[in-house]
């Protein structure tokens, strides 16, 4: 059960930072070919980011209590943000994984 809560918190943390990044037009246009629809509402994406971040923090506190759970939540938030940066750096600006954002080799 403890491992399941940790995995759910990590996925929620990743989803929070992904929603926060995709609420910015520059990141949405980098992956625009993945969706045939236009960009979603910026406020909706920001609200989802806050909801996912709250869920990740809540799951960490549920798992380890207020002391260690808060520290674990911060660690998951930092790691998730880095994972989203690495994911977005793989897109070449045309919506396909490839050359990376700066035209260099893909990650």
Rosetta silent file (secondary structure, phi, psi, omega in degrees, C-alpha in Angstrom):
SEQUENCE: XXXXXXXXXXXXXXXXXXXXXXXXXXXXXXXXXXXXXXXXXXXXXXXXXXXXXXXXXXXXXXXXXXXXXXXXXXXXXXXXXXXXXXXXXXXXXXXXXXXXXXXXXXX
SCORE:     score description
SCORE:     0.000 S_00000001
   1 L     0.000  -38.702 -179.212    0.000    0.000    0.000 S_00000001
   2 H   -64.723  -41.443  178.668    2.853    2.352    0.837 S_00000001
   3 H   -67.059  -37.072  177.884    4.508    1.821   -2.550 S_00000001
   4 H   -62.811  -44.192  178.100    1.194    2.375   -4.325 S_00000001
   5 H   -63.363  -38.086  178.029    0.704    5.727   -2.585 S_00000001
   6 H   -65.010  -43.171  178.567    4.242    6.736   -3.512 S_00000001
   7 H   -65.591  -41.081  177.846    3.699    5.840   -7.167 S_00000001
   8 H   -64.377  -38.762  177.814    0.373    7.682   -7.264 S_00000001
   9 H   -65.430  -38.689  178.956    2.009   10.748   -5.711 S_00000001
  10 H   -66.256  -42.522  178.684    4.777   10.653   -8.330 S_00000001
  11 H   -65.929  -40.987  178.343    2.282   10.405  -11.195 S_00000001
  12 H   -65.944  -37.511  177.006    0.183   13.227   -9.725 S_00000001
  13 H   -64.966  -42.333  177.344    3.307   15.379   -9.333 S_00000001
  14 H   -63.343  -43.689 -179.995    4.301   14.754  -12.945 S_00000001
  15 H   -63.586  -36.083  179.244    0.763   15.553  -14.116 S_00000001
  16 H   -63.134  -48.250 -179.097    0.800   18.789  -12.096 S_00000001
  17 H   -71.410  -31.593  176.793    3.979   20.076  -13.723 S_00000001
  18 H   -65.669  -42.583  177.509    2.876   18.865  -17.164 S_00000001
  19 H   -65.136  -39.817  178.898   -0.380   20.823  -16.839 S_00000001
  20 H   -64.183  -41.040  179.602    1.517   23.874  -15.612 S_00000001
  21 H   -69.216  -40.851 -177.360    3.917   23.685  -18.555 S_00000001
  22 H   -75.618   -9.534  174.232    1.186   23.092  -21.124 S_00000001
  23 L   -76.761  -11.343  177.153   -0.735   26.116  -19.891 S_00000001
  24 L   -92.965  132.181 -176.501    2.034   28.209  -21.497 S_00000001
  25 H   -58.636  -34.738 -177.449    1.618   28.752  -25.244 S_00000001
  26 H   -63.081  -37.134  179.535    5.294   28.135  -26.018 S_00000001
  27 H   -79.636  -34.683  179.341    5.128   24.602  -24.671 S_00000001
  28 H   -65.081  -40.517 -178.670    1.725   23.858  -26.138 S_00000001
  29 H   -69.543  -24.722  178.373    2.893   24.831  -29.637 S_00000001
  30 H   -68.228  -28.023 -179.412    5.941   22.577  -29.287 S_00000001
  31 L  -116.628   19.491 -172.404    3.669   19.535  -29.039 S_00000001
  32 H   -58.874  -25.139 -178.854    0.701   20.866  -31.029 S_00000001
  33 H   -72.258  -12.827  178.374    0.763   18.016  -33.551 S_00000001
  34 H   -73.989  -18.289 -178.418   -0.244   15.612  -30.797 S_00000001
  35 L  -131.423  135.087  177.806   -3.693   17.186  -30.717 S_00000001
  36 L   -84.445  -14.865  177.499   -5.859   18.259  -33.601 S_00000001
  37 L   -84.744  167.137  177.529   -7.797   20.552  -31.314 S_00000001
  38 L   -73.953  177.344 -179.497   -6.640   23.965  -30.252 S_00000001
  39 L   -66.100  146.780  178.597   -4.946   24.650  -26.952 S_00000001
  40 L   -73.801  170.037  178.772   -7.050   24.128  -23.837 S_00000001
  41 L   -60.734  133.736  179.855   -8.031   26.962  -21.562 S_00000001
  42 H   -64.121  -37.500 -179.585   -5.024   28.306  -19.661 S_00000001
  43 H   -68.827  -35.489  176.831   -7.085   28.666  -16.505 S_00000001
  44 H   -64.667  -44.680  179.552   -8.280   25.078  -16.753 S_00000001
  45 H   -64.452  -38.887  178.103   -4.726   23.800  -17.106 S_00000001
  46 H   -67.912  -38.541  177.623   -3.574   25.900  -14.166 S_00000001
  47 H   -65.738  -40.966  176.168   -6.475   24.677  -12.035 S_00000001
  48 H   -63.770  -38.078  177.920   -5.632   21.083  -12.948 S_00000001
  49 H   -61.577  -44.467  177.870   -1.994   21.735  -12.057 S_00000001
  50 H   -65.316  -39.506  179.150   -2.993   22.962   -8.616 S_00000001
  51 H   -64.606  -44.525  178.285   -5.358   20.027   -8.131 S_00000001
  52 H   -65.990  -39.046  178.285   -2.704   17.481   -9.096 S_00000001
  53 H   -65.032  -40.765  176.253   -0.086   19.197   -6.920 S_00000001
  54 H   -64.149  -39.496  177.896   -2.484   19.146   -3.983 S_00000001
  55 H   -65.773  -41.051  178.558   -3.242   15.490   -4.589 S_00000001
  56 H   -63.250  -45.281  177.910    0.456   14.638   -4.729 S_00000001
  57 H   -63.783  -41.656  178.123    1.122   16.485   -1.491 S_00000001
  58 H   -63.196  -40.312  178.057   -1.883   14.912    0.171 S_00000001
  59 H   -65.703  -37.718  177.771   -0.812   11.427   -0.849 S_00000001
  60 H   -65.878  -42.385  179.338    2.681   12.027    0.547 S_00000001
  61 H   -68.561  -37.197  176.475    1.273   13.275    3.845 S_00000001
  62 H   -63.245  -37.423 -177.545   -1.147   10.347    3.975 S_00000001
  63 H   -72.757  -46.428 -170.007    1.746    7.960    3.397 S_00000001
  64 H  -121.951    4.171 -179.319    4.330    9.363    5.836 S_00000001
  65 H    85.284  179.622 -174.284    2.608   11.899    8.079 S_00000001
  66 H   -70.119  -34.155 -175.976    3.182   15.634    8.339 S_00000001
  67 H   -70.235  -68.443 -177.575    6.898   15.520    9.087 S_00000001
  68 H   -77.155  -28.197  179.831    8.407   13.275    6.444 S_00000001
  69 H   -63.028  -36.960  177.744    5.421   13.508    4.098 S_00000001
  70 H   -66.532  -43.351  177.462    6.001   17.212    3.546 S_00000001
  71 H   -63.856  -41.558  178.330    9.657   16.619    2.728 S_00000001
  72 H   -63.712  -39.371  177.965    8.726   13.753    0.410 S_00000001
  73 H   -61.897  -40.520  178.143    6.173   15.974   -1.329 S_00000001
  74 H   -66.696  -41.485  178.673    8.809   18.642   -1.996 S_00000001
  75 H   -63.772  -41.243  178.670   11.233   16.019   -3.326 S_00000001
  76 H   -66.293  -38.901  179.218    8.567   14.579   -5.625 S_00000001
  77 H   -63.254  -43.213  179.705    7.660   18.069   -6.868 S_00000001
  78 H   -66.490  -43.345  179.994   11.290   18.840   -7.753 S_00000001
  79 H   -66.641  -38.940  179.358   11.851   15.493   -9.439 S_00000001
  80 H   -66.616  -38.937  177.936    8.595   15.755  -11.371 S_00000001
  81 H   -62.319  -42.408  178.698    9.455   19.225  -12.634 S_00000001
  82 H   -64.669  -38.837  178.931   12.787   17.944  -13.927 S_00000001
  83 H   -64.467  -38.125  177.710   11.041   14.989  -15.602 S_00000001
  84 H   -67.272  -39.456  176.607    8.653   17.347  -17.399 S_00000001
  85 H   -60.793  -44.102  178.263   11.592   19.463  -18.594 S_00000001
  86 H   -64.483  -38.838  178.699   13.278   16.360  -19.985 S_00000001
  87 H   -64.590  -46.351 -178.623   10.056   15.256  -21.664 S_00000001
  88 H   -69.226  -25.614  179.497    9.473   18.640  -23.300 S_00000001
  89 H   -73.141  -12.943  179.681   13.078   18.851  -24.466 S_00000001
  90 L   -80.843  -14.463 -177.069   12.525   15.773  -26.633 S_00000001
  91 E   -90.407  140.386 -173.556   10.058   17.560  -28.923 S_00000001
  92 L   -91.283    6.503 -179.462   11.418   19.371  -31.953 S_00000001
  93 L    93.817  -10.813  177.466    8.786   22.124  -32.123 S_00000001
  94 L  -107.161    8.053  176.702    6.781   20.374  -34.827 S_00000001
  95 L    91.340    2.223 -178.364    4.990   18.096  -32.406 S_00000001
  96 L  -119.924  142.818  174.456    7.102   15.030  -32.988 S_00000001
  97 E   -61.519  141.424 -178.569    9.829   13.562  -30.841 S_00000001
  98 L   172.611 -113.721 -167.369   13.120   14.135  -32.526 S_00000001
  99 L   -74.665   -7.103 -177.591   15.773   16.783  -32.706 S_00000001
 100 L    87.872  168.015 -174.100   14.974   18.554  -29.447 S_00000001
 101 L   -68.770  -27.274 -175.893   13.908   22.141  -28.936 S_00000001
 102 L  -102.857    7.713  176.302   17.222   23.647  -30.037 S_00000001
 103 L    89.379    1.398  179.058   17.781   21.532  -33.092 S_00000001
 104 L   -84.961 -172.623  178.475   20.387   19.254  -31.561 S_00000001
 105 L   -65.659  147.229  179.096   20.197   15.504  -31.182 S_00000001
 106 L   -68.358  159.385 -179.177   17.198   14.194  -29.299 S_00000001
 107 L   -81.078    0.000    0.000   17.459   12.986  -25.733 S_00000001
